Amino acid sequence: MKSTYSQIIQQAQGFARSVHDRDASGHDWWHVQRVTRIARLLAYLEGANPYICELSAYLHDVADEKLNESKEAGYERVQHWLKQAGVEASDQETVLEIISTMSFSGGTGRAMRTLEGQIVQDADRLDAIGTIGIARTFAYSGWKGQSMYDPYIPLREHMTREEYRKGKSTAINHFYEKLLKLKDKMNTESARLLADGKHQSLELFLQFFDKEWAMGNEAYLNESPIHRGNVSLVHITFDDSTAGSLRMMLRSKPGEIVITLDDDLMVGPLPKDHDFSHSFSTRNEWFQERYSITHADDRKLTMLQAAFAWLTLPQQLNELPCLIWAGDSASEQLGLRRLLSLIPDHLDVRLVNATSIHRQQNPNSWYRGTFEMASEKLQIVMDTSEEHVPLSPQDQAGYRADWQRLVNDDGFLRVLQGEELRTVPESYYDADILQAAYRLEARHGFFKKSARIIGEVIGMGELTVSDSFIEYRVRHLIQEGALTYNGELTAMRNYCISLVDASTPEERWTHAQRLAKVVKLKSLMSEMMEIHFAERGLMEEIHQLDTVGLGLSISSDLEAFTSSMQSQIDRLLSTYQQHQEQRVSFLGSLEKVLTQIDEKAPKE
Ligand code: ADP
Ligand code: NI
């Protein structure tokens, strides 16, 4: 009996191969082979009859109407084959029932009665999704002569079988019309689990396709395969991290979309949108000359993508309600100003400053920018605050003027001080870098990884500047002789740095070397201050102790010891007094020197 089964399977394989060998309509031989393989495994996992599963899988597309004169003719073809192959009568019936339910139902017909049928159907559906499903869809589209995507061929929501076959569609539309629905139609648990990962491939593919369709596209919001003009609100962010959190938050609101206008606006010459190409190359060169060559291509690509976004997206926003997410960070505030100067006539722009709202609600916790806030936090801001301030024409004009002011500054670094954006010299963070080196004990002769010091600088303040910028300044400080290094000055992980004591005569010290001295003095002073205050506290406590309070006099044996102790404390206190006076006067002079240096310091 067993050998007959395997002979029949062999014959079925040969038959299916001869039927499907030259097919280009999505029913090629390898599709049938894959479905059979999957069906066989599912049969084991689900405890079904593997013979029936395999036989039905091999034959499942033989009767397809595309390969036959009519569906009836296809059905008869299978029926005839089963008979001549010597398949048992009851098995013939089961297989025919499976095949007719599968290929004539078009996904809307009656449910599959047998477990074997459910399995073959699951296997066929699994082969329609995932990357193979994607490939088959485009192959089928080519075969049928339909385009891969046309934004103006609408999705068909409810269609009859006739419309499904004959109506106008595109490969991308087919995702929405059929493929994305398949994961919820699996019959068996095993197939349902397998479908999940393959479904994700479909989603990812659509996301990437959409992103590429957006590239350079001034009609993106209308043409997007994902949004298709169904946009009720545009959330605007100035970095990918905020955009990611917002997308999570908005998962159940398909009409609300998130766009990112990213650009490292804190650093480098500002882009001038009225003279884009010139200012873009100036900006590019600025980074080129300063930033490390490692990851240079990544950086250039990021700038390129930013340019694409800034050049095509703002003009599409004019007819749409916009919600701008700009927290209290320089990059977001700069993005806000640049955007508003590009959409001067917009009537429906609102602003949400999530960091400031969060701070009002939680005075003890704060974020450096919206980009640090997780989607749950943004949700709270969204739910609890009424302060999504509509921007009045005056407000907008104010932001535009401020952008103009910053552009006119022609500077290379901008920071947020309080509410105000200020253009500052490139050397703005140099003292922080030197101080971090000092604090991490990267002092003369002791080397510390550059990455570590950069991490310390970024972590220490309200810094939102990129580590690439700080790394550039580290290399600059090396060049100026304020830091020394060993290793390779390529990526910041590849070298170590140390503060250097200039051995050159004073009149030839660079600005950076002078700064290093000052930072060293300041660090010394503040360390000494700390010790000073700690020691003073200790001494006061010791002063208040008396030996009686120590409880040592209980035993008369200890009386001698106690009195010697008391005299030692008295001596300690009196020398401390002297020491303290000297230190206070020293700190005083140190401070005076430092103020003088600060006043004289040449501004770079
Ligand atoms: P089945 O009936 O086995 O599901 P179909 O004949 O419907 O197979 O489709 C064969 C392949 O072509 C499948 O991968 C399917 O997703 C794809 N396909 C079917 N209709 C379209 C269409 N209108 N546009 C693009 N691909 C399609
Ligand atoms: Ni099939």
Short mmCIF file of C-alpha atoms in Angstrom, two decimals, residues 157-572:
data_model
loop_
_atom_site.label_atom_id
_atom_site.label_comp_id
_atom_site.label_asym_id
_atom_site.label_seq_id
_atom_site.Cartn_x
_atom_site.Cartn_y
_atom_site.Cartn_z
CA GLU A 157 -12.55 47.64 -1.86
CA HIS A 158 -15.33 45.18 -2.57
CA MET A 159 -15.13 43.30 -5.80
CA THR A 160 -16.86 40.44 -7.43
CA ARG A 161 -14.81 37.53 -8.70
CA GLU A 162 -15.11 38.86 -12.24
CA GLU A 163 -13.80 42.29 -11.19
CA TYR A 164 -10.96 40.67 -9.26
CA ARG A 165 -9.73 38.95 -12.40
CA LYS A 166 -10.57 41.56 -15.04
CA GLY A 167 -10.54 44.95 -13.33
CA LYS A 168 -7.67 47.38 -13.52
CA SER A 169 -5.15 47.05 -10.75
CA THR A 170 -1.45 47.35 -10.02
CA ALA A 171 1.06 45.20 -8.22
CA ILE A 172 1.03 47.59 -5.26
CA ASN A 173 -2.76 47.70 -5.18
CA HIS A 174 -2.76 43.91 -5.01
CA PHE A 175 -1.00 44.14 -1.64
CA TYR A 176 -3.98 46.02 -0.23
CA GLU A 177 -6.63 44.13 -2.17
CA LYS A 178 -5.40 40.70 -1.20
CA LEU A 179 -1.95 40.05 0.24
CA LEU A 180 -2.23 42.02 3.48
CA LYS A 181 -5.48 40.25 4.30
CA LEU A 182 -4.07 36.74 4.02
CA LYS A 183 -2.41 36.49 7.42
CA ASP A 184 -5.79 36.60 9.14
CA LYS A 185 -7.17 33.90 6.89
CA MET A 186 -4.86 31.07 7.86
CA ASN A 187 -6.69 27.91 8.95
CA THR A 188 -4.05 26.26 11.10
CA GLU A 189 -2.07 27.52 14.08
CA SER A 190 1.29 26.62 12.49
CA ALA A 191 0.49 28.58 9.33
CA ARG A 192 -0.78 31.52 11.35
CA LEU A 193 2.54 31.71 13.16
CA LEU A 194 4.55 31.40 9.95
CA ALA A 195 2.42 34.03 8.25
CA ASP A 196 3.36 36.69 10.79
CA GLY A 197 6.96 37.06 9.67
CA LYS A 198 6.02 36.96 6.02
CA HIS A 199 3.38 39.60 6.61
CA GLN A 200 6.03 41.84 8.12
CA SER A 201 8.02 41.53 4.90
CA LEU A 202 5.03 42.89 3.03
CA GLU A 203 4.70 45.82 5.40
CA LEU A 204 8.40 46.59 5.25
CA PHE A 205 8.43 46.34 1.51
CA LEU A 206 5.57 48.82 1.27
CA GLN A 207 7.32 51.19 3.65
CA PHE A 208 10.51 51.13 1.62
CA PHE A 209 8.62 51.43 -1.62
CA ASP A 210 6.77 54.43 -0.22
CA LYS A 211 10.00 56.02 0.96
CA GLU A 212 11.59 55.63 -2.45
CA TRP A 213 8.46 56.95 -4.12
CA ALA A 214 8.83 60.04 -1.93
CA MET A 215 12.34 60.75 -3.14
CA GLY A 216 12.42 64.11 -4.85
CA ASN A 217 8.65 63.93 -5.22
CA GLU A 218 6.84 67.25 -4.91
CA ALA A 219 3.49 65.41 -5.14
CA TYR A 220 4.37 62.74 -2.62
CA LEU A 221 1.47 63.24 -0.22
CA ASN A 222 -1.00 62.61 -3.05
CA GLU A 223 0.95 59.85 -4.72
CA SER A 224 2.16 57.90 -1.70
CA PRO A 225 1.11 54.24 -1.95
CA ILE A 226 0.54 54.23 1.80
CA HIS A 227 -1.25 57.56 2.22
CA ARG A 228 -2.80 58.24 -1.20
CA GLY A 229 -3.87 61.73 -0.26
CA ASN A 230 -5.82 60.44 2.78
CA VAL A 231 -4.14 62.87 5.09
CA SER A 232 -6.06 64.66 7.81
CA LEU A 233 -3.12 65.96 9.85
CA VAL A 234 0.62 66.20 9.22
CA HIS A 235 2.91 65.85 12.23
CA ILE A 236 6.25 67.46 11.53
CA THR A 237 9.42 66.47 13.36
CA PHE A 238 13.03 67.46 12.98
CA ASP A 239 14.70 64.12 13.65
CA ASP A 240 14.08 60.43 13.03
CA SER A 241 13.91 59.51 16.66
CA THR A 242 10.93 61.77 17.37
CA ALA A 243 9.33 60.58 14.14
CA GLY A 244 9.70 56.96 15.25
CA SER A 245 8.03 57.60 18.60
CA LEU A 246 5.24 59.58 16.98
CA ARG A 247 4.58 56.84 14.44
CA MET A 248 4.21 54.37 17.30
CA MET A 249 1.81 56.71 19.01
CA LEU A 250 -0.25 57.23 15.86
CA ARG A 251 -0.52 53.60 14.79
CA SER A 252 -4.30 53.61 15.10
CA LYS A 253 -4.74 56.91 13.26
CA PRO A 254 -4.12 56.24 9.58
CA GLY A 255 -5.06 59.76 8.49
CA GLU A 256 -2.32 61.33 10.59
CA ILE A 257 1.12 61.12 9.06
CA VAL A 258 4.57 61.99 10.27
CA ILE A 259 7.19 63.67 8.16
CA THR A 260 10.76 64.40 9.14
CA LEU A 261 12.70 67.48 8.16
CA ASP A 262 16.09 66.47 9.42
CA ASP A 263 19.30 68.46 9.12
CA ASP A 264 22.03 69.13 11.64
CA LEU A 265 21.11 72.80 11.82
CA MET A 266 23.02 73.44 15.03
CA VAL A 267 26.30 73.08 13.21
CA GLY A 268 27.84 74.42 10.03
CA PRO A 269 26.85 77.31 7.78
CA LEU A 270 23.05 77.48 7.65
CA PRO A 271 21.34 76.47 4.42
CA LYS A 272 19.87 79.41 2.56
CA ASP A 273 16.72 78.21 0.94
CA HIS A 274 16.55 81.06 -1.58
CA ASP A 275 20.02 80.14 -2.85
CA PHE A 276 19.90 76.46 -2.16
CA SER A 277 22.47 74.88 -4.41
CA HIS A 278 25.23 77.33 -3.52
CA SER A 279 24.60 77.17 0.20
CA PHE A 280 24.29 73.39 0.07
CA SER A 281 27.75 72.99 -1.39
CA THR A 282 29.24 75.53 1.04
CA ARG A 283 27.70 73.60 3.88
CA ASN A 284 28.84 70.27 2.51
CA GLU A 285 32.40 71.51 2.17
CA TRP A 286 32.40 72.90 5.67
CA PHE A 287 31.69 69.46 7.08
CA GLN A 288 34.01 67.83 4.58
CA GLU A 289 36.95 69.90 5.79
CA ARG A 290 36.32 69.34 9.46
CA TYR A 291 34.61 66.07 10.19
CA SER A 292 36.33 62.73 10.35
CA ILE A 293 36.52 60.84 7.08
CA THR A 294 35.18 57.69 8.69
CA HIS A 295 31.47 57.51 7.92
CA ALA A 296 31.87 60.46 5.55
CA ASP A 297 29.58 58.74 3.05
CA ASP A 298 26.92 58.20 5.70
CA ARG A 299 27.09 61.86 6.63
CA LYS A 300 26.91 63.02 3.03
CA LEU A 301 23.99 60.73 2.39
CA THR A 302 22.15 62.06 5.43
CA MET A 303 22.69 65.60 4.15
CA LEU A 304 21.48 64.60 0.73
CA GLN A 305 18.33 63.06 2.11
CA ALA A 306 17.76 66.10 4.28
CA ALA A 307 18.08 68.27 1.19
CA PHE A 308 15.54 66.12 -0.66
CA ALA A 309 13.09 66.43 2.21
CA TRP A 310 13.51 70.19 2.69
CA LEU A 311 13.24 70.81 -1.04
CA THR A 312 10.07 68.82 -1.65
CA LEU A 313 7.99 68.54 1.52
CA PRO A 314 7.25 72.06 2.84
CA GLN A 315 5.47 73.19 -0.32
CA GLN A 316 3.11 70.20 -0.03
CA LEU A 317 1.94 71.27 3.41
CA ASN A 318 0.08 74.40 2.44
CA GLU A 319 -3.38 72.88 2.16
CA LEU A 320 -3.03 70.60 5.18
CA PRO A 321 -3.38 71.08 8.94
CA CYS A 322 0.08 70.82 10.48
CA LEU A 323 1.28 70.07 13.97
CA ILE A 324 4.94 70.95 14.48
CA TRP A 325 6.81 69.11 17.23
CA ALA A 326 9.55 71.42 18.40
CA GLY A 327 10.91 71.01 21.91
CA ASP A 328 13.51 73.03 23.76
CA SER A 329 16.56 71.96 21.82
CA ALA A 330 18.56 74.05 19.40
CA SER A 331 18.07 71.67 16.49
CA GLU A 332 14.29 71.58 16.86
CA GLN A 333 13.97 75.32 17.38
CA LEU A 334 16.10 75.92 14.31
CA GLY A 335 14.03 73.47 12.27
CA LEU A 336 10.85 75.25 13.36
CA ARG A 337 12.18 78.63 12.23
CA ARG A 338 13.41 77.35 8.91
CA LEU A 339 10.14 75.56 8.17
CA LEU A 340 7.99 78.56 9.01
CA SER A 341 10.05 80.69 6.70
CA LEU A 342 9.27 78.22 3.91
CA ILE A 343 5.49 78.17 4.43
CA PRO A 344 4.75 81.84 5.01
CA ASP A 345 1.08 81.68 4.04
CA HIS A 346 0.00 78.67 6.00
CA LEU A 347 -3.33 79.09 7.81
CA ASP A 348 -3.39 76.05 10.07
CA VAL A 349 -0.12 75.47 11.87
CA ARG A 350 0.03 74.46 15.48
CA LEU A 351 3.05 74.01 17.68
CA VAL A 352 3.68 71.54 20.45
CA ASN A 353 6.69 71.87 22.70
CA ALA A 354 6.65 68.47 24.35
CA THR A 355 9.73 69.01 26.51
CA SER A 356 8.35 72.15 28.06
CA ILE A 357 4.89 70.66 28.65
CA HIS A 358 6.51 67.64 30.24
CA ARG A 359 8.59 69.86 32.48
CA GLN A 360 5.54 71.77 33.68
CA GLN A 361 3.86 68.50 34.58
CA ASN A 362 6.97 66.92 36.13
CA PRO A 363 9.18 69.63 37.59
CA ASN A 364 11.87 67.11 38.57
CA SER A 365 12.38 65.46 35.26
CA TRP A 366 13.37 66.94 31.97
CA TYR A 367 14.47 66.01 28.50
CA ARG A 368 17.07 67.60 26.25
CA GLY A 369 14.73 67.44 23.31
CA THR A 370 11.62 65.72 22.01
CA PHE A 371 13.94 63.08 20.55
CA GLU A 372 14.60 61.75 24.06
CA MET A 373 10.92 61.17 24.78
CA ALA A 374 9.35 57.75 24.27
CA SER A 375 6.00 57.42 22.58
CA GLU A 376 4.14 56.93 25.88
CA LYS A 377 5.48 60.25 27.13
CA LEU A 378 4.46 61.98 23.92
CA GLN A 379 1.03 60.39 24.29
CA ILE A 380 0.67 61.91 27.76
CA VAL A 381 1.67 65.31 26.40
CA MET A 382 -0.86 64.87 23.60
CA ASP A 383 -3.68 63.80 25.93
CA THR A 384 -3.20 66.20 28.79
CA SER A 385 -2.21 69.42 27.20
CA GLU A 386 -4.45 71.91 25.57
CA GLU A 387 -1.43 73.85 24.58
CA HIS A 388 -1.07 72.87 20.99
CA VAL A 389 -0.84 76.50 20.30
CA PRO A 390 -2.15 77.65 16.96
CA LEU A 391 0.54 79.90 15.61
CA SER A 392 -0.81 83.33 14.87
CA PRO A 393 0.48 85.21 11.81
CA GLN A 394 2.48 87.42 14.21
CA ASP A 395 4.11 84.43 15.89
CA GLN A 396 4.99 82.99 12.54
CA ALA A 397 6.45 86.27 11.38
CA GLY A 398 8.52 86.39 14.58
CA TYR A 399 10.00 82.97 13.93
CA ARG A 400 10.73 83.89 10.33
CA ALA A 401 12.54 87.04 11.39
CA ASP A 402 14.53 85.05 13.90
CA TRP A 403 15.58 82.60 11.20
CA GLN A 404 16.71 85.50 9.07
CA ARG A 405 18.72 86.90 11.97
CA LEU A 406 20.48 83.56 12.44
CA VAL A 407 21.16 83.18 8.73
CA ASN A 408 22.63 86.69 8.69
CA ASP A 409 24.90 85.84 11.62
CA ASP A 410 26.82 83.66 9.15
CA GLY A 411 28.11 81.56 12.01
CA PHE A 412 28.99 77.91 12.36
CA LEU A 413 27.49 76.92 15.69
CA ARG A 414 24.22 77.79 17.35
CA VAL A 415 23.07 76.99 20.87
CA LEU A 416 19.87 77.54 22.80
CA GLN A 417 20.32 79.78 25.82
CA GLY A 418 17.08 80.01 27.71
CA GLU A 419 14.58 80.75 25.00
CA GLU A 420 17.06 82.36 22.69
CA LEU A 421 19.08 80.83 19.90
CA ARG A 422 22.56 82.28 19.80
CA THR A 423 25.31 82.01 17.27
CA VAL A 424 28.48 81.17 19.17
CA PRO A 425 32.10 80.57 18.16
CA GLU A 426 33.11 77.07 17.10
CA SER A 427 35.29 76.91 20.21
CA TYR A 428 32.20 77.13 22.43
CA TYR A 429 32.57 73.61 23.85
CA ASP A 430 36.39 73.49 23.96
CA ALA A 431 36.60 74.26 27.66
CA ASP A 432 34.08 71.47 28.34
CA ILE A 433 36.23 69.05 26.37
CA LEU A 434 39.39 70.00 28.25
CA GLN A 435 37.56 69.82 31.53
CA ALA A 436 36.20 66.36 30.71
CA ALA A 437 39.75 65.26 29.88
CA TYR A 438 40.91 66.62 33.21
CA ARG A 439 38.07 65.04 35.13
CA LEU A 440 38.62 61.65 33.54
CA GLU A 441 42.24 61.98 34.61
CA ALA A 442 43.52 62.14 31.06
CA ARG A 443 46.23 64.38 32.50
CA HIS A 444 49.76 64.74 31.34
CA GLY A 445 51.06 61.26 30.61
CA PHE A 446 47.76 59.48 31.18
CA PHE A 447 45.78 58.66 28.05
CA LYS A 448 42.06 58.03 27.84
CA LYS A 449 39.99 56.85 24.86
CA SER A 450 38.75 59.80 22.87
CA ALA A 451 35.29 58.24 22.61
CA ARG A 452 35.07 58.17 26.39
CA ILE A 453 35.89 61.86 26.73
CA ILE A 454 33.47 62.79 23.98
CA GLY A 455 30.79 60.73 25.73
CA GLU A 456 31.56 62.60 28.96
CA VAL A 457 31.23 66.00 27.27
CA ILE A 458 27.92 65.08 25.65
CA GLY A 459 26.61 63.53 28.86
CA MET A 460 27.67 66.35 31.12
CA GLY A 461 25.57 69.28 30.05
CA GLU A 462 22.46 70.09 28.15
CA LEU A 463 24.37 69.31 25.03
CA THR A 464 22.49 68.20 22.00
CA VAL A 465 25.30 68.78 19.58
CA SER A 466 26.43 65.71 17.67
CA ASP A 467 29.43 63.74 18.84
CA SER A 468 30.96 64.20 15.37
CA PHE A 469 31.19 67.91 16.12
CA ILE A 470 32.84 67.34 19.49
CA GLU A 471 35.20 64.87 17.83
CA TYR A 472 36.16 67.50 15.30
CA ARG A 473 36.95 69.90 18.14
CA VAL A 474 39.04 67.23 19.87
CA ARG A 475 41.15 66.89 16.73
CA HIS A 476 41.33 70.67 16.54
CA LEU A 477 42.60 70.85 20.13
CA ILE A 478 45.22 68.24 19.27
CA GLN A 479 46.32 70.35 16.31
CA GLU A 480 46.55 73.39 18.56
CA GLY A 481 48.76 71.54 21.02
CA ALA A 482 46.32 71.52 23.94
CA LEU A 483 45.81 67.77 23.77
CA THR A 484 48.15 65.04 22.72
CA TYR A 485 47.19 61.64 21.34
CA ASN A 486 48.34 58.16 20.54
CA GLY A 487 46.79 55.73 18.06
CA GLU A 488 45.18 56.57 14.74
CA LEU A 489 43.31 59.83 14.32
CA THR A 490 40.60 58.11 12.29
CA ALA A 491 37.50 57.00 14.13
CA MET A 492 37.13 58.25 17.69
CA ARG A 493 37.49 54.72 19.04
CA ASN A 494 40.93 54.44 17.50
CA TYR A 495 42.89 56.93 19.55
CA CYS A 496 43.51 58.08 23.09
CA ILE A 497 44.06 61.62 24.27
CA SER A 498 45.70 63.39 27.14
CA LEU A 499 45.96 66.99 28.29
CA VAL A 500 49.38 68.33 27.48
CA ASP A 501 51.52 70.82 29.39
CA ALA A 502 52.91 73.23 26.86
CA SER A 503 56.69 73.19 26.82
CA THR A 504 56.81 76.05 24.32
CA PRO A 505 57.60 79.53 25.68
CA GLU A 506 54.56 81.36 26.91
CA GLU A 507 54.47 83.98 24.18
CA ARG A 508 54.05 81.20 21.62
CA TRP A 509 51.17 79.40 23.33
CA THR A 510 48.12 78.92 21.13
CA HIS A 511 44.71 80.04 22.27
CA ALA A 512 43.86 76.40 22.96
CA GLN A 513 46.98 75.87 25.05
CA ARG A 514 46.13 78.89 27.15
CA LEU A 515 42.61 77.60 27.51
CA ALA A 516 43.97 74.25 28.69
CA LYS A 517 45.93 76.01 31.44
CA VAL A 518 42.89 77.96 32.52
CA VAL A 519 40.72 74.87 32.59
CA LYS A 520 43.35 73.11 34.64
CA LEU A 521 43.45 75.98 37.13
CA LYS A 522 39.69 76.11 37.31
CA SER A 523 39.42 72.38 37.82
CA LEU A 524 42.09 72.53 40.54
CA MET A 525 40.28 75.34 42.21
CA SER A 526 36.92 73.64 42.16
CA GLU A 527 38.36 70.38 43.42
CA MET A 528 40.06 72.23 46.22
CA MET A 529 36.85 74.08 47.05
CA GLU A 530 35.06 70.79 47.40
CA ILE A 531 37.69 69.42 49.73
CA HIS A 532 37.70 72.68 51.62
CA PHE A 533 33.98 72.61 52.32
CA ALA A 534 33.96 68.93 53.18
CA GLU A 535 36.84 69.37 55.60
CA ARG A 536 35.29 72.41 57.24
CA GLY A 537 32.12 70.42 57.95
CA LEU A 538 34.13 67.58 59.46
CA MET A 539 36.09 69.93 61.63
CA GLU A 540 33.00 71.56 62.98
CA GLU A 541 31.67 68.19 64.03
CA ILE A 542 34.93 67.25 65.67
CA HIS A 543 34.92 70.58 67.48
CA GLN A 544 31.52 69.85 68.95
CA LEU A 545 32.58 66.47 70.18
CA ASP A 546 34.02 66.42 73.63
CA THR A 547 35.74 63.45 75.01
CA VAL A 548 32.97 63.07 77.56
CA GLY A 549 30.57 62.81 74.68
CA LEU A 550 32.68 60.02 73.34
CA GLY A 551 31.70 58.04 76.38
CA LEU A 552 35.30 57.08 77.06
CA SER A 553 35.42 58.35 80.65
CA ILE A 554 33.14 55.58 81.97
CA SER A 555 36.10 53.52 82.84
CA SER A 556 38.56 55.28 85.14
CA ASP A 557 41.43 53.34 83.49
CA LEU A 558 40.90 55.39 80.44
CA GLU A 559 41.13 58.80 82.05
CA ALA A 560 44.72 59.38 81.03
CA PHE A 561 44.06 58.32 77.50
CA THR A 562 41.02 60.57 77.30
CA SER A 563 42.87 63.69 78.29
CA SER A 564 45.65 63.02 75.78
CA MET A 565 42.98 62.58 73.13
CA GLN A 566 41.46 65.93 74.05
CA SER A 567 44.75 67.70 73.67
CA GLN A 568 45.35 66.07 70.29
CA ILE A 569 41.97 67.30 69.08
CA ASP A 570 42.76 70.79 70.34
CA ARG A 571 46.03 70.80 68.44
CA LEU A 572 44.39 69.52 65.26
#
